[in-house]
């Protein structure tokens, strides 16, 4: 018997450090960040813009990859027109006039780049002078449901009132295709309460294709969703000043294989998070008879790349009242709190709205907290909850969790499962 136990110990020792892909976090056979992404856009060379986009686009229009375009002022695509952008096209947002592209309700954008020839929206500033908020961003409005009274929403971005409407009853509507797309240095703050995002999706339906989009150095949220019904895949948010993914006004969203990379010296003081989920911006406009926000996330990775003592890296995920959230097969690394909820002070309320399963929480000070009282959720046996839902809590260096968590080359944030077993079996 002792022989067999000794043999078993030898086998365990040989496998004491096992490195393998786990199916947690971003789940891809190859590094999905190769070829089309850019993690040092400050020094990226782009040709000077020779053509200008301005005013109102009222008929079907194609932007050619042969040309570089200057997005000047607020440009509206209206009259049910389709704006088609060829793979490899570069559009530069004007700093002086806060270049902003608005796809109005009924219109479409067909921006389908490729892995080798992504479409790029960036600033018109020169290399090394580029900063977050150099230009506005992209706004897409559709006719899918929102939970405001009357089912119609208005964006607070000083847009033309004639075209500043979104929402409807068409869950399966399409606002076009956004694929293999980069957006850099957008998110101009118009005022303290009027902040443009990298992309704002307002009442967008689930036939809109939204995948392989990287937003870098946005001065507000990278991706914000106001109502609608969306399917999101392979999104990358890099060094946003505010939230990476923000969901509100009853949006029904599924998000998979996506990545948020935060850095303390990019985050602002506005409680920036990887994901913020609420059902309304203002309660007086919230129609409780309509859908509450429901976000279903799987195989996502949220990571803070550097420790610091400035206090700018808060919780990874925040869920407000009357909002549903589920998270599966995902990895969160390097935050003060993994998940903070607003008013779910009792376990029964927490369980109704929040579903967590099969997660890795690494190098976080706290796991689950509420803003109420002492921060503990009454009735929750923390260790039992984590064990029951296969939530692994651990500590370690960032390189112990991800394949290439640096930016000297193309990073690779696929999770590595590291198992170390130094236990010795003893037959007594």
Coordinates of C-alpha atoms in Angstrom, one line a residue:
X1 CA 0.0 0.0 0.0
X2 CA 2.8 2.4 0.9
X3 CA 4.4 1.7 -2.5
X4 CA 1.3 3.0 -4.3
X5 CA 1.0 6.0 -2.1
X6 CA 4.7 6.8 -2.7
X7 CA 4.2 6.5 -6.5
X8 CA 1.1 8.8 -6.3
X9 CA 3.2 11.4 -4.4
X10 CA 5.9 11.3 -7.2
X11 CA 3.3 11.8 -9.9
X12 CA 1.8 14.7 -7.9
X13 CA 5.2 16.2 -7.5
X14 CA 5.9 16.0 -11.3
X15 CA 2.6 17.8 -11.9
X16 CA 3.1 20.2 -9.0
X17 CA 3.1 23.3 -11.3
X18 CA 0.6 22.9 -14.0
X19 CA 0.1 25.6 -16.6
X20 CA -2.9 25.3 -18.9
X21 CA -5.7 27.2 -20.4
X22 CA -8.8 27.0 -18.2
X23 CA -11.7 28.2 -20.2
X24 CA -12.0 31.1 -17.8
X25 CA -12.0 34.8 -18.9
X26 CA -11.4 35.4 -22.6
X27 CA -11.8 32.0 -24.2
X28 CA -10.0 31.9 -27.5
X29 CA -7.5 29.4 -29.0
X30 CA -5.4 32.2 -30.3
X31 CA -4.7 35.6 -28.9
X32 CA -7.6 37.7 -30.2
X33 CA -5.7 40.9 -29.7
X34 CA -3.2 40.2 -32.6
X35 CA -3.1 42.3 -35.7
X36 CA -6.1 44.7 -35.4
X37 CA -5.6 46.3 -31.9
X38 CA -3.2 49.2 -30.9
X39 CA -2.0 49.7 -27.4
X40 CA 0.3 52.6 -28.0
X41 CA -1.8 55.0 -30.1
X42 CA 0.0 58.1 -29.0
X43 CA 2.9 57.4 -31.4
X44 CA 0.8 55.8 -34.2
X45 CA 1.4 57.5 -37.5
X46 CA -1.8 58.4 -39.5
X47 CA -2.0 60.3 -42.8
X48 CA -3.3 63.8 -42.8
X49 CA -7.0 64.1 -43.5
X50 CA -7.8 65.5 -47.0
X51 CA -11.5 65.1 -47.1
X52 CA -14.0 66.7 -44.7
X53 CA -17.2 65.2 -43.2
X54 CA -19.5 67.8 -41.9
X55 CA -23.2 68.6 -41.4
X56 CA -25.9 66.2 -42.4
X57 CA -25.6 63.0 -44.5
X58 CA -29.0 62.4 -46.0
X59 CA -28.3 59.7 -48.6
X60 CA -26.4 56.5 -48.8
X61 CA -22.7 57.3 -48.6
X62 CA -19.5 55.3 -48.7
X63 CA -16.2 56.3 -47.2
X64 CA -13.2 55.0 -49.2
X65 CA -10.1 53.5 -47.6
X66 CA -8.1 55.5 -50.1
X67 CA -8.9 58.7 -48.3
X68 CA -8.5 60.0 -44.7
X69 CA -11.4 62.0 -43.4
X70 CA -11.7 64.8 -41.0
X71 CA -14.9 64.6 -38.8
X72 CA -15.7 68.2 -38.3
X73 CA -18.4 69.3 -35.8
X74 CA -21.4 67.1 -35.2
X75 CA -22.1 65.0 -38.3
X76 CA -25.6 63.4 -38.5
X77 CA -26.6 60.5 -40.7
X78 CA -30.3 61.0 -41.2
X79 CA -33.2 60.2 -43.5
X80 CA -32.8 56.4 -43.1
X81 CA -29.5 56.7 -45.0
X82 CA -26.7 54.2 -44.6
X83 CA -23.1 55.2 -44.0
X84 CA -20.7 52.5 -45.3
X85 CA -17.0 52.6 -44.3
X86 CA -14.6 50.5 -46.1
X87 CA -12.0 48.3 -44.3
X88 CA -8.9 50.2 -43.4
X89 CA -10.5 53.6 -43.6
X90 CA -9.2 56.3 -41.1
X91 CA -11.5 59.0 -39.8
X92 CA -9.9 61.7 -37.6
X93 CA -12.1 63.7 -35.2
X94 CA -11.4 67.4 -35.2
X95 CA -10.2 68.8 -31.9
X96 CA -11.3 72.4 -32.4
X97 CA -15.0 71.6 -33.3
X98 CA -15.3 68.4 -31.2
X99 CA -15.9 66.1 -34.2
X100 CA -18.8 63.7 -33.4
X101 CA -20.6 61.1 -35.5
X102 CA -24.3 60.6 -34.9
X103 CA -26.2 57.7 -36.5
X104 CA -29.8 58.9 -36.0
X105 CA -32.9 56.6 -35.4
X106 CA -33.7 54.8 -38.7
X107 CA -30.2 55.3 -40.2
X108 CA -27.4 52.7 -40.3
X109 CA -23.7 52.5 -40.1
X110 CA -21.9 49.7 -41.9
X111 CA -18.4 49.8 -40.5
X112 CA -17.1 46.3 -41.1
X113 CA -13.3 46.3 -41.0
X114 CA -11.2 43.2 -41.0
X115 CA -8.5 41.8 -38.8
X116 CA -5.8 43.0 -41.2
X117 CA -7.5 46.2 -42.1
X118 CA -9.4 47.6 -39.1
X119 CA -11.4 50.9 -39.4
X120 CA -9.9 53.6 -37.2
X121 CA -11.5 56.6 -35.6
X122 CA -8.9 58.8 -33.9
X123 CA -7.9 62.4 -33.1
X124 CA -6.5 64.8 -35.7
X125 CA -3.7 65.8 -33.3
X126 CA -0.1 64.9 -34.0
X127 CA 1.8 62.0 -32.4
X128 CA 2.6 62.5 -28.7
X129 CA 0.3 65.5 -28.4
X130 CA -2.9 63.3 -28.3
X131 CA -5.0 63.2 -25.1
X132 CA -8.2 61.6 -23.9
X133 CA -11.2 63.8 -25.0
X134 CA -9.6 65.2 -28.1
X135 CA -12.8 64.8 -30.0
X136 CA -16.4 63.7 -29.3
X137 CA -17.1 60.0 -30.3
X138 CA -19.8 58.0 -32.0
X139 CA -23.5 58.0 -31.1
X140 CA -25.9 55.4 -32.5
X141 CA -29.6 55.7 -31.9
X142 CA -32.2 53.0 -32.6
X143 CA -35.8 52.0 -32.0
X144 CA -35.4 49.2 -29.4
X145 CA -37.1 49.5 -26.0
X146 CA -36.0 51.9 -23.2
X147 CA -37.6 52.1 -19.8
X148 CA -38.4 55.8 -19.7
X149 CA -42.0 57.0 -19.6
X150 CA -43.3 56.9 -23.1
X151 CA -40.5 54.6 -24.2
X152 CA -38.6 57.4 -25.7
X153 CA -35.2 58.7 -24.7
X154 CA -33.2 62.0 -25.2
X155 CA -29.5 62.2 -24.9
X156 CA -28.0 65.1 -22.9
X157 CA -25.3 65.9 -25.4
X158 CA -26.6 69.2 -27.0
X159 CA -27.7 67.5 -30.1
X160 CA -30.0 68.8 -32.8
X161 CA -33.5 68.3 -31.1
X162 CA -34.9 67.1 -34.4
X163 CA -32.7 64.1 -34.3
X164 CA -32.2 63.5 -30.6
X165 CA -34.7 60.8 -30.1
X166 CA -34.3 57.1 -29.5
X167 CA -36.4 54.1 -28.4
X168 CA -39.4 52.1 -29.6
X169 CA -40.7 48.6 -29.5
X170 CA -38.5 46.9 -32.1
X171 CA -36.2 44.6 -30.1
X172 CA -34.7 43.1 -33.2
X173 CA -34.0 46.2 -35.1
X174 CA -30.6 46.8 -36.7
X175 CA -28.5 49.9 -36.7
X176 CA -25.9 48.2 -38.9
X177 CA -22.5 46.6 -38.3
X178 CA -19.5 47.6 -36.2
X179 CA -16.7 45.1 -36.5
X180 CA -12.9 45.3 -36.3
X181 CA -13.0 49.0 -35.3
X182 CA -10.7 51.1 -33.2
X183 CA -11.7 54.3 -31.4
X184 CA -8.9 56.5 -29.8
X185 CA -8.8 59.6 -27.6
X186 CA -12.6 60.3 -27.8
X187 CA -15.0 61.3 -25.0
X188 CA -14.9 65.1 -24.8
X189 CA -16.5 66.5 -21.7
X190 CA -18.9 69.2 -22.9
X191 CA -19.6 70.2 -19.3
X192 CA -19.5 68.7 -15.8
X193 CA -22.8 66.8 -16.6
X194 CA -22.5 66.4 -20.3
X195 CA -19.8 63.8 -21.2
X196 CA -19.5 62.1 -24.5
X197 CA -18.4 58.5 -24.6
X198 CA -16.3 56.4 -26.9
X199 CA -19.5 54.9 -28.3
X200 CA -23.0 55.6 -27.0
X201 CA -25.6 53.0 -28.0
X202 CA -29.1 54.4 -27.4
X203 CA -32.1 52.1 -28.0
X204 CA -30.1 49.8 -30.3
X205 CA -31.6 46.5 -31.3
X206 CA -30.1 43.0 -31.2
X207 CA -29.7 42.6 -35.0
X208 CA -26.9 45.3 -34.8
X209 CA -23.6 43.5 -35.1
X210 CA -21.2 44.8 -32.4
X211 CA -18.0 42.9 -32.1
X212 CA -14.2 43.3 -32.2
X213 CA -14.2 46.9 -31.1
X214 CA -11.3 48.5 -29.2
X215 CA -11.8 51.8 -27.4
X216 CA -8.6 53.4 -26.0
X217 CA -8.1 56.5 -23.8
X218 CA -11.7 57.6 -23.7
X219 CA -12.1 60.6 -21.4
X220 CA -15.4 59.2 -20.2
X221 CA -17.0 55.8 -20.6
X222 CA -15.7 53.6 -23.4
X223 CA -19.0 51.8 -24.1
X224 CA -22.3 53.2 -22.8
X225 CA -25.7 51.6 -23.4
X226 CA -29.0 53.5 -22.9
X227 CA -31.7 51.0 -23.1
X228 CA -32.0 48.7 -26.1
X229 CA -31.3 45.0 -26.6
X230 CA -27.7 44.2 -27.6
X231 CA -25.4 41.3 -28.2
X232 CA -21.8 42.2 -27.6
X233 CA -18.7 40.1 -28.4
X234 CA -14.9 40.7 -28.3
X235 CA -14.9 44.2 -27.0
X236 CA -11.8 45.8 -25.6
X237 CA -11.7 48.9 -23.4
X238 CA -8.2 50.2 -22.7
X239 CA -7.3 52.9 -20.1
X240 CA -10.7 54.7 -20.0
X241 CA -10.9 57.6 -17.6
X242 CA -14.4 56.6 -16.5
X243 CA -16.3 53.3 -16.8
X244 CA -15.3 50.7 -19.4
X245 CA -18.9 49.4 -19.8
X246 CA -21.9 51.3 -18.6
X247 CA -25.5 50.0 -18.8
X248 CA -28.6 51.9 -18.0
X249 CA -32.3 52.6 -18.9
X250 CA -33.4 49.0 -19.1
X251 CA -30.9 47.7 -21.6
X252 CA -31.0 43.9 -22.1
X253 CA -27.4 42.9 -22.8
X254 CA -25.3 39.8 -23.3
X255 CA -21.5 40.3 -23.4
X256 CA -18.9 37.6 -24.0
X257 CA -15.2 37.3 -24.7
X258 CA -14.5 40.9 -23.7
X259 CA -11.8 42.7 -21.9
X260 CA -11.4 45.8 -19.7
X261 CA -7.8 47.0 -18.9
X262 CA -7.6 49.7 -16.3
X263 CA -4.7 51.7 -15.1
X264 CA -4.7 53.9 -11.9
X265 CA -3.2 56.9 -13.7
X266 CA -5.9 56.9 -16.3
X267 CA -8.9 56.6 -14.0
X268 CA -10.6 59.8 -12.8
X269 CA -12.1 60.5 -9.4
X270 CA -15.7 59.7 -10.6
X271 CA -15.8 56.2 -9.2
X272 CA -14.6 54.6 -12.4
X273 CA -15.3 50.9 -12.8
X274 CA -14.9 48.2 -15.4
X275 CA -18.7 47.7 -15.3
X276 CA -21.5 49.9 -14.0
X277 CA -25.1 48.6 -14.1
X278 CA -28.2 50.6 -13.2
X279 CA -31.8 50.8 -14.4
X280 CA -32.1 54.5 -14.6
X281 CA -30.2 57.8 -14.6
X282 CA -33.0 59.7 -13.0
X283 CA -35.7 57.9 -11.0
X284 CA -38.4 60.5 -12.0
X285 CA -38.0 59.3 -15.7
X286 CA -38.0 55.6 -14.8
X287 CA -41.1 53.6 -15.8
X288 CA -41.2 50.6 -13.4
X289 CA -43.6 48.8 -15.7
X290 CA -40.9 48.5 -18.3
X291 CA -37.8 46.3 -18.3
X292 CA -35.2 46.7 -15.7
X293 CA -31.6 46.6 -16.8
X294 CA -30.3 43.0 -17.2
X295 CA -26.7 42.3 -18.1
X296 CA -25.5 38.7 -18.7
X297 CA -21.7 38.5 -18.9
X298 CA -19.6 35.4 -19.6
X299 CA -15.9 34.8 -20.4
X300 CA -14.9 38.4 -19.6
X301 CA -11.7 39.6 -18.1
X302 CA -11.4 42.8 -16.0
X303 CA -7.8 43.7 -14.9
X304 CA -6.0 46.6 -13.2
X305 CA -2.4 46.5 -14.5
X306 CA -0.7 48.3 -11.7
X307 CA -0.9 48.6 -7.9
X308 CA -0.9 52.1 -6.4
X309 CA -1.9 53.9 -3.2
X310 CA -3.8 56.8 -4.9
X311 CA -7.2 55.1 -4.3
X312 CA -8.3 55.6 -7.9
X313 CA -8.9 51.9 -8.5
X314 CA -12.1 51.1 -6.7
X315 CA -14.5 48.2 -7.3
X316 CA -14.4 46.3 -10.6
X317 CA -18.2 46.0 -10.9
X318 CA -21.0 48.2 -9.4
X319 CA -24.7 47.1 -9.5
X320 CA -27.3 49.7 -8.5
X321 CA -30.9 49.1 -7.4
X322 CA -33.5 47.3 -9.5
X323 CA -30.9 45.9 -11.8
X324 CA -30.1 42.3 -12.8
X325 CA -26.6 41.0 -13.4
X326 CA -25.1 37.6 -14.0
X327 CA -21.4 36.7 -14.4
X328 CA -19.9 33.4 -15.4
X329 CA -16.6 31.9 -16.4
X330 CA -14.7 35.1 -15.8
X331 CA -11.6 36.6 -14.3
X332 CA -11.2 39.8 -12.2
X333 CA -7.8 40.9 -11.1
X334 CA -6.3 43.8 -9.1
X335 CA -9.2 45.9 -7.5
X336 CA -10.2 47.2 -4.1
X337 CA -13.5 45.3 -4.4
X338 CA -14.6 42.7 -6.8
X339 CA -18.3 43.6 -6.7
X340 CA -20.1 46.4 -4.9
X341 CA -23.9 46.6 -4.8
X342 CA -25.9 49.7 -3.7
X343 CA -28.8 48.8 -1.6
X344 CA -28.9 45.0 -1.6
X345 CA -28.2 44.7 2.2
X346 CA -29.9 41.4 2.6
X347 CA -28.8 38.1 1.1
X348 CA -32.3 37.4 -0.2
X349 CA -32.3 40.6 -2.3
X350 CA -28.8 40.0 -3.5
X351 CA -29.7 36.5 -4.7
X352 CA -32.7 37.7 -6.6
X353 CA -30.8 40.2 -8.7
X354 CA -27.2 38.9 -8.8
X355 CA -26.0 35.5 -10.2
X356 CA -22.3 34.6 -10.0
X357 CA -20.8 31.3 -11.1
X358 CA -17.3 29.9 -11.9
X359 CA -15.1 32.9 -11.3
X360 CA -11.5 33.7 -10.5
X361 CA -11.1 36.8 -8.2
X362 CA -7.4 37.6 -7.9
X363 CA -5.5 40.2 -5.9
X364 CA -8.6 42.1 -4.7
X365 CA -8.9 43.5 -1.2
X366 CA -12.6 42.5 -0.9
X367 CA -15.0 40.2 -2.7
X368 CA -18.6 41.2 -2.2
X369 CA -19.7 44.4 -0.5
X370 CA -22.8 46.6 -0.1
X371 CA -22.8 50.4 0.3
X372 CA -25.2 50.0 3.3
X373 CA -24.1 49.8 6.9
X374 CA -20.8 48.1 7.5
X375 CA -20.5 46.9 4.0
X376 CA -21.5 43.3 4.8
X377 CA -24.5 41.6 3.2
X378 CA -26.8 40.4 6.0
X379 CA -27.4 36.7 6.0
X380 CA -24.6 35.8 3.6
X381 CA -22.1 33.3 4.7
X382 CA -19.3 34.5 2.5
X383 CA -17.1 31.5 2.3
X384 CA -20.0 29.1 1.8
X385 CA -21.4 31.4 -1.0
X386 CA -18.0 31.5 -2.8
X387 CA -17.5 27.7 -2.5
X388 CA -21.0 26.9 -3.6
X389 CA -20.7 29.1 -6.7
X390 CA -17.1 28.0 -7.6
X391 CA -15.6 31.4 -7.0
X392 CA -11.9 31.1 -6.4
X393 CA -10.3 33.9 -4.4
X394 CA -6.5 34.1 -4.6
X395 CA -3.6 36.5 -4.5
X396 CA -0.5 36.7 -6.6
X397 CA 1.4 38.7 -9.3
X398 CA -0.3 39.6 -12.5
X399 CA 2.1 37.4 -14.5
X400 CA 0.8 34.4 -12.5
X401 CA -2.7 35.0 -14.0
X402 CA -2.3 36.0 -17.6
X403 CA -0.1 35.0 -20.5
X404 CA 1.4 38.4 -21.5
X405 CA 0.2 41.1 -19.2
X406 CA 2.6 43.8 -20.5
X407 CA 2.6 46.1 -23.5
X408 CA 6.1 46.0 -24.9
X409 CA 4.5 43.5 -27.4
X410 CA 0.9 42.6 -28.1
X411 CA -0.5 41.7 -24.7
X412 CA -2.3 38.4 -24.2
X413 CA -4.8 38.5 -21.3
X414 CA -6.0 34.9 -21.6
X415 CA -6.1 33.4 -18.2
X416 CA -3.5 30.8 -17.1
X417 CA -4.5 28.3 -14.5
X418 CA -1.6 27.8 -12.1
X419 CA -1.9 24.9 -9.7
X420 CA 0.8 24.4 -7.1
X421 CA 0.5 21.4 -4.9
X422 CA 3.2 21.0 -2.2
X423 CA 1.2 18.7 0.1
X424 CA 2.8 15.4 0.9
X425 CA 0.7 12.4 1.5
X426 CA 1.6 10.4 4.5
X427 CA 0.4 7.0 5.3
X428 CA 0.1 6.6 9.0

